[in-house]
Short mmCIF file of C-alpha atoms and ligand atoms in Angstrom, two decimals:
data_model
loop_
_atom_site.label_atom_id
_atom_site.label_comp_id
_atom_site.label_asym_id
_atom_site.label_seq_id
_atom_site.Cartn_x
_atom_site.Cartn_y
_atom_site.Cartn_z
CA UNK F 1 16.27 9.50 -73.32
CA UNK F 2 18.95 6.48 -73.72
CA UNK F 3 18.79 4.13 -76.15
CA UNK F 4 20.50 0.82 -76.69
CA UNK F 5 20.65 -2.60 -77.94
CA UNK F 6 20.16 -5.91 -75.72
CA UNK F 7 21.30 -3.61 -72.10
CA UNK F 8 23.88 -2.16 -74.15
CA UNK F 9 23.28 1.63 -72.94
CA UNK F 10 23.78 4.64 -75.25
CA UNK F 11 23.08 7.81 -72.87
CA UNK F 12 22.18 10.71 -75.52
CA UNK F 13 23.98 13.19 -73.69
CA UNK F 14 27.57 11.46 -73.33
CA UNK F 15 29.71 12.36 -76.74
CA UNK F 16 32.02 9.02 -76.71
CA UNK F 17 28.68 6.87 -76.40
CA UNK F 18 27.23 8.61 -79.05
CA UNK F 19 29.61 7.61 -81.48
CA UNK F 20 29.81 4.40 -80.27
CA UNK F 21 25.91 4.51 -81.47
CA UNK F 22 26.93 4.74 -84.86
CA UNK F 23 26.82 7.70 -87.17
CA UNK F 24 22.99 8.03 -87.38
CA UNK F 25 22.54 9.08 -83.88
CA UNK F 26 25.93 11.43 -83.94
CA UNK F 27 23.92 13.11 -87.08
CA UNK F 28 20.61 13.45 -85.15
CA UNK F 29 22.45 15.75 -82.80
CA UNK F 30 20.41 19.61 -83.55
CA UNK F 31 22.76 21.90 -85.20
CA UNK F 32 21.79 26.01 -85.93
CA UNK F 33 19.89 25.90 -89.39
CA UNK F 34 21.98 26.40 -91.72
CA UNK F 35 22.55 30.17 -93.18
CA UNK F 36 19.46 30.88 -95.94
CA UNK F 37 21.55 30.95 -99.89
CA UNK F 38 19.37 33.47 -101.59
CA UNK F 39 20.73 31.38 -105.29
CA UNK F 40 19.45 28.31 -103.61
CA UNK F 41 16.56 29.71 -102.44
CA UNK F 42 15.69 31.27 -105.85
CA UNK F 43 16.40 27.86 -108.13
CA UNK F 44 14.12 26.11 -105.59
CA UNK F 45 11.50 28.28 -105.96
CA UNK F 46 11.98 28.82 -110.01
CA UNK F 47 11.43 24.91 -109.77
CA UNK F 48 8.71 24.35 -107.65
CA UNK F 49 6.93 27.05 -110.32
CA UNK F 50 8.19 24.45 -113.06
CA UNK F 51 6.55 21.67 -111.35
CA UNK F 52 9.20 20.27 -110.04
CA UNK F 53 9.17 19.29 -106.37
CA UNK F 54 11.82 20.32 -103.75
CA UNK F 55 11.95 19.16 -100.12
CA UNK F 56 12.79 22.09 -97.73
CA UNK F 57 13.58 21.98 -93.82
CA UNK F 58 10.54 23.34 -91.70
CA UNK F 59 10.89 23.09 -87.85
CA UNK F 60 8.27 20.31 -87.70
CA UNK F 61 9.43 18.21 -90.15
CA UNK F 62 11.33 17.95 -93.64
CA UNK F 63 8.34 18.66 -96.35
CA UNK F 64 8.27 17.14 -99.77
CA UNK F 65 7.01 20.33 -101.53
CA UNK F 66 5.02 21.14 -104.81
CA UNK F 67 2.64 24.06 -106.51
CA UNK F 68 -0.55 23.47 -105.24
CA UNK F 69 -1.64 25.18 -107.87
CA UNK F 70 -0.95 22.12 -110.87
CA UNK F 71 -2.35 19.27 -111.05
CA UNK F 72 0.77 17.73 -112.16
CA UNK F 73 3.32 18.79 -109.74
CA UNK F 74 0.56 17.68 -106.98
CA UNK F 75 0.35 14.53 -108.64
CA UNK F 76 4.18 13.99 -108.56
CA UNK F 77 4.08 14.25 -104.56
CA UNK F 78 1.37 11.46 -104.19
CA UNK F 79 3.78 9.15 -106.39
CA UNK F 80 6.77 9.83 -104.77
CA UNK F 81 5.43 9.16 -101.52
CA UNK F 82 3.28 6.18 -102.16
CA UNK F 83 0.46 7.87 -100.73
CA UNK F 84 -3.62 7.39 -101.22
CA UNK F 85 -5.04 10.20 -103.56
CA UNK F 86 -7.87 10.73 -100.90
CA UNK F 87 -5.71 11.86 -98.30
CA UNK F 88 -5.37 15.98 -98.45
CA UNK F 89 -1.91 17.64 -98.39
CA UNK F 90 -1.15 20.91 -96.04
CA UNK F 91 -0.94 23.63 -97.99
CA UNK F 92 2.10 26.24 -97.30
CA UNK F 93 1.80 29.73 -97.23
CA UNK F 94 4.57 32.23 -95.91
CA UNK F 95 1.48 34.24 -93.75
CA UNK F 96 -1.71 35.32 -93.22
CA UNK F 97 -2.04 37.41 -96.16
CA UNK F 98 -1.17 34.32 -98.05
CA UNK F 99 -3.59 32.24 -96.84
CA UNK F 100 -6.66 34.30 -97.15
CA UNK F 101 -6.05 33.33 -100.61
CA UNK F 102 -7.53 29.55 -99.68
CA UNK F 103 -10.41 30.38 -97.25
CA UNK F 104 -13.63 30.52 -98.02
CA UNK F 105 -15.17 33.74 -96.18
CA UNK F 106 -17.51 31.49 -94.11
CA UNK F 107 -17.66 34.03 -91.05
CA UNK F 108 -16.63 31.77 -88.11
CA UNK F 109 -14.27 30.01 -89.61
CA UNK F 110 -12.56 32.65 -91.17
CA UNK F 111 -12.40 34.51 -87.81
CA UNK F 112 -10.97 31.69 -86.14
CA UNK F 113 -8.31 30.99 -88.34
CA UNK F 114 -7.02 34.87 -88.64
CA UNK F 115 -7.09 34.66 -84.57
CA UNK F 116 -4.97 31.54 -84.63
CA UNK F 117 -2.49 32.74 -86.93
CA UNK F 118 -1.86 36.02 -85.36
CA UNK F 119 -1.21 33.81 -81.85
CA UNK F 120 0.77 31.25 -83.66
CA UNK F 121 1.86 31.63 -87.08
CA UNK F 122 4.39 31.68 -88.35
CA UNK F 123 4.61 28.20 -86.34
CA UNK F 124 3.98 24.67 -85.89
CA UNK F 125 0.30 24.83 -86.21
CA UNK F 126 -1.85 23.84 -89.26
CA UNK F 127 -5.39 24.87 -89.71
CA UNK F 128 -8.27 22.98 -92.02
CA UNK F 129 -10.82 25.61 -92.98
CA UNK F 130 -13.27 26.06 -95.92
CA UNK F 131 -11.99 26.07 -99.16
CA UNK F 132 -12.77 28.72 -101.33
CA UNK F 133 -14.75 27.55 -104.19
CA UNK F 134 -12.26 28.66 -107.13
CA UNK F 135 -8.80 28.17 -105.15
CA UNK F 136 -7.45 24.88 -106.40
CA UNK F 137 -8.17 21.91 -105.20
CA UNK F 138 -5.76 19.12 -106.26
CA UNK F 139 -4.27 19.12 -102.70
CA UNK F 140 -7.46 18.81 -100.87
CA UNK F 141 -7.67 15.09 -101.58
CA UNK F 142 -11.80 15.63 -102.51
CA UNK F 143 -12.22 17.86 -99.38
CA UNK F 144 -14.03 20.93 -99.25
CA UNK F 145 -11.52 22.48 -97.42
CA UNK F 146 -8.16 22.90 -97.14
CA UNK F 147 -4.99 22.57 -94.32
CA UNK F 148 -3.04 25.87 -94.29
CA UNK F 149 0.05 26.06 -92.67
CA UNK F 150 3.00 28.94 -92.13
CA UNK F 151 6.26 27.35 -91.03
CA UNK F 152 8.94 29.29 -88.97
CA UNK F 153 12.46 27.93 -90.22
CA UNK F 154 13.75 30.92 -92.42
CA UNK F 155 14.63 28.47 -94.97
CA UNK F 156 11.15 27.63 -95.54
CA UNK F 157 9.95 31.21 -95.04
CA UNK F 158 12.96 32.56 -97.45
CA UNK F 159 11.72 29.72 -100.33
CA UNK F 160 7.39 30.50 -99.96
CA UNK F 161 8.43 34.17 -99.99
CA UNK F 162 10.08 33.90 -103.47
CA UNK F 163 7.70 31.62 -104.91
CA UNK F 164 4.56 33.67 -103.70
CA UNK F 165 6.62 36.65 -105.57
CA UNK F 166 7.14 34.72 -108.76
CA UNK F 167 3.20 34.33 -108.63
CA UNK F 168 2.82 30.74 -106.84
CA UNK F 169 0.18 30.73 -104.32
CA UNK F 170 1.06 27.88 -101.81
CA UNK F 171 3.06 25.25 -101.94
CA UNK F 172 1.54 21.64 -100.65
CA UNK F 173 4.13 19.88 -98.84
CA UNK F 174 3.35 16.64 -96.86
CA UNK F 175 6.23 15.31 -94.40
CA UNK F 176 9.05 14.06 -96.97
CA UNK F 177 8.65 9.99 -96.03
CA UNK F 178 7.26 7.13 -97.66
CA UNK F 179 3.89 6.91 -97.03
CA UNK F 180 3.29 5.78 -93.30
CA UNK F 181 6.86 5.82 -92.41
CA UNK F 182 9.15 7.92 -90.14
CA UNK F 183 8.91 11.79 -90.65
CA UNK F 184 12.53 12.74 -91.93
CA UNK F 185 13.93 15.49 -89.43
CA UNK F 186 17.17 16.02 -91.03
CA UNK F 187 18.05 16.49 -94.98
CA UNK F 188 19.83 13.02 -95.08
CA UNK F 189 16.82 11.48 -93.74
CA UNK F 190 15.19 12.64 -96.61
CA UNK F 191 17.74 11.29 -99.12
CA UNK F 192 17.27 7.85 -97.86
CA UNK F 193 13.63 7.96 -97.50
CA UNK F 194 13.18 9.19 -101.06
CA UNK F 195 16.66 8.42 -103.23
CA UNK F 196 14.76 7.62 -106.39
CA UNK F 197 12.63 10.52 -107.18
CA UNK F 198 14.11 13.86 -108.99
CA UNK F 199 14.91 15.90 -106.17
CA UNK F 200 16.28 19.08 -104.80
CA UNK F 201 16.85 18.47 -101.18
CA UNK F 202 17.42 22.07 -98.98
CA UNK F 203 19.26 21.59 -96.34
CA UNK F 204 18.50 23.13 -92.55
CA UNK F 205 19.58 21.66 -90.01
CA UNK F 206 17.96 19.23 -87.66
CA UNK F 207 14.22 19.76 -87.38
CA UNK F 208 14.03 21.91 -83.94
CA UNK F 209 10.01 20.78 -82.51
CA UNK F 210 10.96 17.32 -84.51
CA UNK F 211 7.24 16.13 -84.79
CA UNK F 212 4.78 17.03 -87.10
CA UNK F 213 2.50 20.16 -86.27
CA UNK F 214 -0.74 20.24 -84.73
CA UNK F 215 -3.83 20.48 -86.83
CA UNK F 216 -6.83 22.04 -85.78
CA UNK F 217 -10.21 21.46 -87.63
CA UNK F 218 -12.06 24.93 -87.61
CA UNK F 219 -14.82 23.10 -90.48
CA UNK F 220 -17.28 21.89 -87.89
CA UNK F 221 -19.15 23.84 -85.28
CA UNK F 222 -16.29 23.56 -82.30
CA UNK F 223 -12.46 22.84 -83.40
CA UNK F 224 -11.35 19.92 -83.40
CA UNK F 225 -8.18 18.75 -82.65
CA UNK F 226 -7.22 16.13 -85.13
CA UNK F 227 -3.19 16.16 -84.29
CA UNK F 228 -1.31 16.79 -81.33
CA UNK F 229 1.73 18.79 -81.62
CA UNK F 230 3.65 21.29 -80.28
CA UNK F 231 0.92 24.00 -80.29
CA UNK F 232 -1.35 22.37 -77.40
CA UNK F 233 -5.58 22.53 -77.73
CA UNK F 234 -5.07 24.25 -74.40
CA UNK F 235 -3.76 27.25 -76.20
CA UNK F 236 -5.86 27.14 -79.25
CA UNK F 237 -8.95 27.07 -76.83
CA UNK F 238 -7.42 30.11 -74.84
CA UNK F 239 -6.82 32.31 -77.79
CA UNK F 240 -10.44 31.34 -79.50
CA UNK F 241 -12.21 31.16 -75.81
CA UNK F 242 -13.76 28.15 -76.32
CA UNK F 243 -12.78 24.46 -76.22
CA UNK F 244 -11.29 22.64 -78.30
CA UNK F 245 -12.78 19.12 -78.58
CA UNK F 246 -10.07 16.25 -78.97
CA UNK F 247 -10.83 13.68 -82.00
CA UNK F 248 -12.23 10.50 -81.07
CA UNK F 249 -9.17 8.40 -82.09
CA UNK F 250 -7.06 10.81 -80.42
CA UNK F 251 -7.08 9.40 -77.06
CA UNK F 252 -7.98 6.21 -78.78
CA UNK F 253 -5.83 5.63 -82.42
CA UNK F 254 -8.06 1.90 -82.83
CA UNK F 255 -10.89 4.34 -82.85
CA UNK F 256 -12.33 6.27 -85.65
CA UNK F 257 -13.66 9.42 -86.01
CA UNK F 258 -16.30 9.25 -88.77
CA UNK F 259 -16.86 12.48 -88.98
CA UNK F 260 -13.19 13.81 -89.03
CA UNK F 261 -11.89 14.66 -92.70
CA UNK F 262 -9.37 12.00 -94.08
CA UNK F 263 -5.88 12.82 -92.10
CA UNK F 264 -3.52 10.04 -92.92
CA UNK F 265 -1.83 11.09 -89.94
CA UNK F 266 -4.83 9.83 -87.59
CA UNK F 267 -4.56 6.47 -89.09
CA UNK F 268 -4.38 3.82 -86.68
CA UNK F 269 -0.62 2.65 -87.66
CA UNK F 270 1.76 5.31 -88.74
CA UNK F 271 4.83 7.30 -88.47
CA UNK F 272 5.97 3.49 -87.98
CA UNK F 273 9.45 1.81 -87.97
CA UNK F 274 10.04 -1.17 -89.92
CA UNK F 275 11.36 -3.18 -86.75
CA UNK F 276 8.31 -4.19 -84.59
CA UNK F 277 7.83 -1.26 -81.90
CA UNK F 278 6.02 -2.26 -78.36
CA UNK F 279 5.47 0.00 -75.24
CA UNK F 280 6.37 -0.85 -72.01
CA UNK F 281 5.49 1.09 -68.55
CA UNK F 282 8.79 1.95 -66.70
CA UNK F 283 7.71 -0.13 -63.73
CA UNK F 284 7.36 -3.53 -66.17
CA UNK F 285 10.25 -2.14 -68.53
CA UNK F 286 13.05 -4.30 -67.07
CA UNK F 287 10.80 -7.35 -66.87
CA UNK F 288 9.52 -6.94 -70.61
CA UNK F 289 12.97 -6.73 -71.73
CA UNK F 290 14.19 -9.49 -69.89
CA UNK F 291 10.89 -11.48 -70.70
CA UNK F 292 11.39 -10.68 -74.87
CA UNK F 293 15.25 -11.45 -74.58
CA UNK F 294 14.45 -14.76 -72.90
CA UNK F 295 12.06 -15.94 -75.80
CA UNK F 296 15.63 -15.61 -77.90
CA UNK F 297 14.95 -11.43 -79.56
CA UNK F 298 16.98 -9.05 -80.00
CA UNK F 299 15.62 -5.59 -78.94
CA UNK F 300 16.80 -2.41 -78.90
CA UNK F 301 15.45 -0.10 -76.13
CA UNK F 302 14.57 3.70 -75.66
CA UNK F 303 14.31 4.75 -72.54
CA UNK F 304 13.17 8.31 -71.11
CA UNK F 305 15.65 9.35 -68.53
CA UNK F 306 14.78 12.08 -67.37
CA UNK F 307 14.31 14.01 -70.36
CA UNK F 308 11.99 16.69 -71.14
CA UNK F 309 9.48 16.55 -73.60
CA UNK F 310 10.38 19.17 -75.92
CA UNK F 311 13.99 17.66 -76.08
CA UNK F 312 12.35 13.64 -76.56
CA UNK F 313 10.73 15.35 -79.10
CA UNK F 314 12.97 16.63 -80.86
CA UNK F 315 15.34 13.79 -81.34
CA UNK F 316 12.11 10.64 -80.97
CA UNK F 317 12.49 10.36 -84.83
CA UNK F 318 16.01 10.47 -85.38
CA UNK F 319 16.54 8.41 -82.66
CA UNK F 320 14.04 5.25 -83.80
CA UNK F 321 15.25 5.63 -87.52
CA UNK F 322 19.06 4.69 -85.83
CA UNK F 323 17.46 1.96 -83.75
CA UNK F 324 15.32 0.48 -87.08
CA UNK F 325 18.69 0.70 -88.98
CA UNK F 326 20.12 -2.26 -85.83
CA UNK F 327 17.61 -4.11 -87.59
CA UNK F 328 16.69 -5.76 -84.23
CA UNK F 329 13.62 -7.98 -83.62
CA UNK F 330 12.13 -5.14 -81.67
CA UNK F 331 11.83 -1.79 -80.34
CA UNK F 332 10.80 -1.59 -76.93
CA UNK F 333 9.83 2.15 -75.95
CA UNK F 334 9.37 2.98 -72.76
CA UNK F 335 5.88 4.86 -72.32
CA UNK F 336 6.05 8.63 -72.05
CA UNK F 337 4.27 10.41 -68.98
CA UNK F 338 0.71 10.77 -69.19
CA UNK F 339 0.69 14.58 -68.41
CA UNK F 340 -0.42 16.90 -70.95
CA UNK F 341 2.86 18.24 -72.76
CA UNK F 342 3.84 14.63 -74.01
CA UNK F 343 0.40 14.34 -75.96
CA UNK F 344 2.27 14.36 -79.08
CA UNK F 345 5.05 12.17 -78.55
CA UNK F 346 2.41 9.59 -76.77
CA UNK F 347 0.24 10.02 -80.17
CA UNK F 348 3.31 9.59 -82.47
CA UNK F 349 4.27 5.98 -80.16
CA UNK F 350 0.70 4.72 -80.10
CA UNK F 351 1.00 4.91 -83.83
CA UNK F 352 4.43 3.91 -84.23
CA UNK F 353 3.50 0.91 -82.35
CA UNK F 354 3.29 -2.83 -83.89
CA UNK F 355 -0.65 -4.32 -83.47
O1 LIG X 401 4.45 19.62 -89.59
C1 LIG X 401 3.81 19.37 -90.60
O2 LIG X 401 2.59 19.58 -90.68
C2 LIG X 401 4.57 18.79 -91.78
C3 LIG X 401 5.51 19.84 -92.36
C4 LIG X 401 6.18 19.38 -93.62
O3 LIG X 401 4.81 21.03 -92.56
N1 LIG X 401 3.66 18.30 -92.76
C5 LIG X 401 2.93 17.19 -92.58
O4 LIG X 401 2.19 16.84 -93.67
O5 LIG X 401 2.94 16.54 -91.55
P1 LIG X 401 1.49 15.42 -93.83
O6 LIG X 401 0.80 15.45 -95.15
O7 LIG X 401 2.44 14.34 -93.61
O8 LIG X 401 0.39 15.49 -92.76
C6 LIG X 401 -0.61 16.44 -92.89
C7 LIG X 401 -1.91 15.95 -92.39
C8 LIG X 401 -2.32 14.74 -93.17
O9 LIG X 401 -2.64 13.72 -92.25
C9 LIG X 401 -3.50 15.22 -93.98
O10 LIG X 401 -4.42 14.21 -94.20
C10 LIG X 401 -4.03 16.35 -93.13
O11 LIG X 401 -2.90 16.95 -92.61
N2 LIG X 401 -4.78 17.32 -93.92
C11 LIG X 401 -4.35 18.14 -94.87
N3 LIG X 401 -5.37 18.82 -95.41
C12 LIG X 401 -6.49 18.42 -94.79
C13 LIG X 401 -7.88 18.71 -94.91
N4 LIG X 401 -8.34 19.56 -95.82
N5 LIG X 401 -8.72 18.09 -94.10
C14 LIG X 401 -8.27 17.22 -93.19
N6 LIG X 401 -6.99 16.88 -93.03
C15 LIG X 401 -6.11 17.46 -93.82
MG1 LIG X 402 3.32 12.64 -92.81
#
C-alpha cells in the first residue's frame, strides 16, 4: 500500500519516503510490544478497581477500559467517547474461566462459546452470548446479553490478570476513539483522540491485526456474524460445524439488520476520517484522480500495491489518520480485492467512506 498527496507517491516500504511522509506515518511503522512493567501494570489495575479508566494496547485495537462492574466507571467511558448509552461495550476477560462469569448457562450458547474460545481465545475474536441474569449489566447497553472478549497482547493479558486478582470481574473496553472515528492503533493515537479526559494511557506498541476483532452473535438460533475481522466466519463455522450466517448489512452497510443487537460498529458510517473518503476500482483509479483534481481538489491517495491483507491491515488506520492530518479535500482509496481475507478491511472502507 502507497499513499500520497496529488501523485506525490509515498511507497510504505522505502525508509527516506517515509519520512518524507511526515512523522505520523514513520510512527505507524509496528514495533515489538513493549516489555510488560509489573508497577505499571499493578497502578493500572488498582485504578481501573477505583473507577478510573485506563486505555491499554490489545492487538486489535487500543481499548478505553473501565470496571464493568460500576455503574460509574461505565458511565465515564460513554462520556469520554461521545458515545450513545444504547450501544453495548465488549466486555474483557483474561480467559475462559473468566468469562463463564457473564454467560447465562443457556445450553447452546454456552457450548458454542467455550468451543470458540478454546479455538481462538486468547485472540481477536469477541463473542455476544446470554447474559447471566445477576452479572452486571451497565455495559450491555439494555441487552440481554453481553460481548466477551480475551485479547492476546501480554500487556492486556498482564493488566485483566491483576485486576481479576484484586476481585474485578471484566473490564469493558470499547476501541479508545471518539465515537465513530478512527480506531487508535498506537498509544499516541490515543492521546490525540482523547487529550481531555483523566487518563492513564499503557503503552504497547503498534496494534499487530490493526482492526477491530470479529464478533460473532451466538444469541440467535445460527451465529451470526455481525463484524468481520481477523478471525474469519469460515473458521468459526469449522470449529462449531455449522454456518455462520453473515449480517444483512454486512455485505450491504446501507442495509439494516433489524434483528441484530445494537453494534455501533455495523452502523452505516463509521471508523470514518474527517476528510471526505471515496473508493475507486484500480482500473478507474487514475481517471478518478485525474477527474477530482481537474474539478480543482486536493486528494490524497492510498493505493494497494501489492500488499497483503494482513499487512494493509495492520497499518489501514494509521495510515488514513496521516492522510486526514494533510487535511486534503479527499481521500481516494483504492478498493481492496473482493476475495475473502480482505472482508474486514473492505467492511472498515465501506464505512469509512463519505455518502
Ligand atoms: O477489537 C476490539 O473488539 C476492540 C478492542 C479494544 O478489544 N474493541 C472494540 O470495541 O472494537 P467497540 O466498542 O468499539 O466495538 C465493539 C462492538 C460495538 O459495536 C458494540 O456495539 C458491540 O461490539 N457489542 C458489544 N456488546 C454487544 C452485545 N451485547 N450485543 C451486540 N453487540 C455488542
Ligand atoms: Mg469502536
Amino acid at each position: 500500500m502507497s499513499s500520497s498527496t496529488n501523485g506525490k507517491a509515498v511507497p510504505g516500504s522505502s525508509q527516506s519516503d517515509l519520512a518524507a511522509a511526515g512523522p505520523a506515518l514513520m510512527d505507524s511503522v509496528p514495533t515489538e510490544p513493549e516489555p510488560v512493567d509489573p508497577a505499571l501494570i499493578e497502578r493500572a489495575a488498582q485504578r481501573l478497581r477505583a473507577g478510573a479508566l485506563v486505555a491499554f494496547p490489545t492487538e486489535t485495537v487500543y481499548g478505553l477500559g473501565a470496571d464493568a462492574g460500576s455503574e460509574a466507571a461505565v458511565a465515564a467511558i460513554y462520556s469520554a467517547k461521545g458515545r450513545p448509552r444504547d450501544h453495548p461495550l465488549i466486555v474483557h476477560v483474561s480467559g475462559w474461566m473468566a468469562a463463564q462469569y457473564w454467560i447465562a448457562s443457556d445450553r447452546d450458547a454456552y457450548d458454542r462459546a467455550s468451543r470458540l474460545a478454546r479455538a481462538f481465545w486468547p485472540g481477536p475474536l469477541s463473542m455476544v452470548v446470554p447474559r447471566r441474569a445477576d452479572a452486571p449489566a451497565w455495559a450491555c447497553g439494555g441487552q440481554s446479553s453481553v460481548g466477551l472478549r480475551c485479547p492476546s497482547h501480554p500487556v492486556a493479558q498482564a493488566l485483566l490478570r491483576r485486576f481479576e486478582a484484586l476481585g474485578g470481574k471484566g473490564v469493558a473496553a470499547p476501541s479508545a476513539n471518539r465515537f465513530g472515528r478512527i480506531s487508535p492503533t498506537r498509544a499516541e493515537h490515543v492521546r490525540d483522540e482523547l487529550a481531555a479526559a483523566d487518563l492513564l494511557v499503557l503503552d504497547g506498541g503498534a496494534s499487530q491485526v490493526g482492526l477491530e476483532s470479529t464478533i460473532v452473535d451466538l444469541t440467535r438460533a445460527t451465529p451470526v456474524l455481525l463484524r468481520p475481522g481477523a478471525v474469519s466466519a469460515q473458521q468459526i463455522g469449522a470449529v462449531l460445524g455449522q454456518p455462520v450466517t453473515e449480517s444483512g448489512n454486512i455485505a450491504n452497510p446501507d442495509r439494516v439488520d433489524e434483528q441484530a443487537p445494537r453494534v455501533s460498529g455495523s452502523l452505516a458510517s463509521h471508523y470514518a476520517p474527517a476528510t471526505a473518503l471515496q473508493l475507486a476500482p484500480t482500473n478507474a483509479f487514475e481517471q478518478t484522480l485525474a477527474a477530482a483534481q481537474a474539478r480543482g481538489k486536493c486528494v490524497a491517495t492510498l493505493r494497494l500495491d501489492g500488499e497483503d491483507a494482513g499487512r494493509y491491515a495492520q497499518m489501514l488506520y494509521a495510515r488514513l489518520r496521516a492522510l486526514d492530518a494533510q487535511r486534503a479535500d479527499l481521500i481516494l482509496v483504492e478498493s481492496p480485492p473482493e476475495e475473502p481475507q480482505w472482508a474486514a478491511v473492505r467492511d472498515r472502507l465501506l464505512r469509512a467512506r463519505t455518502r
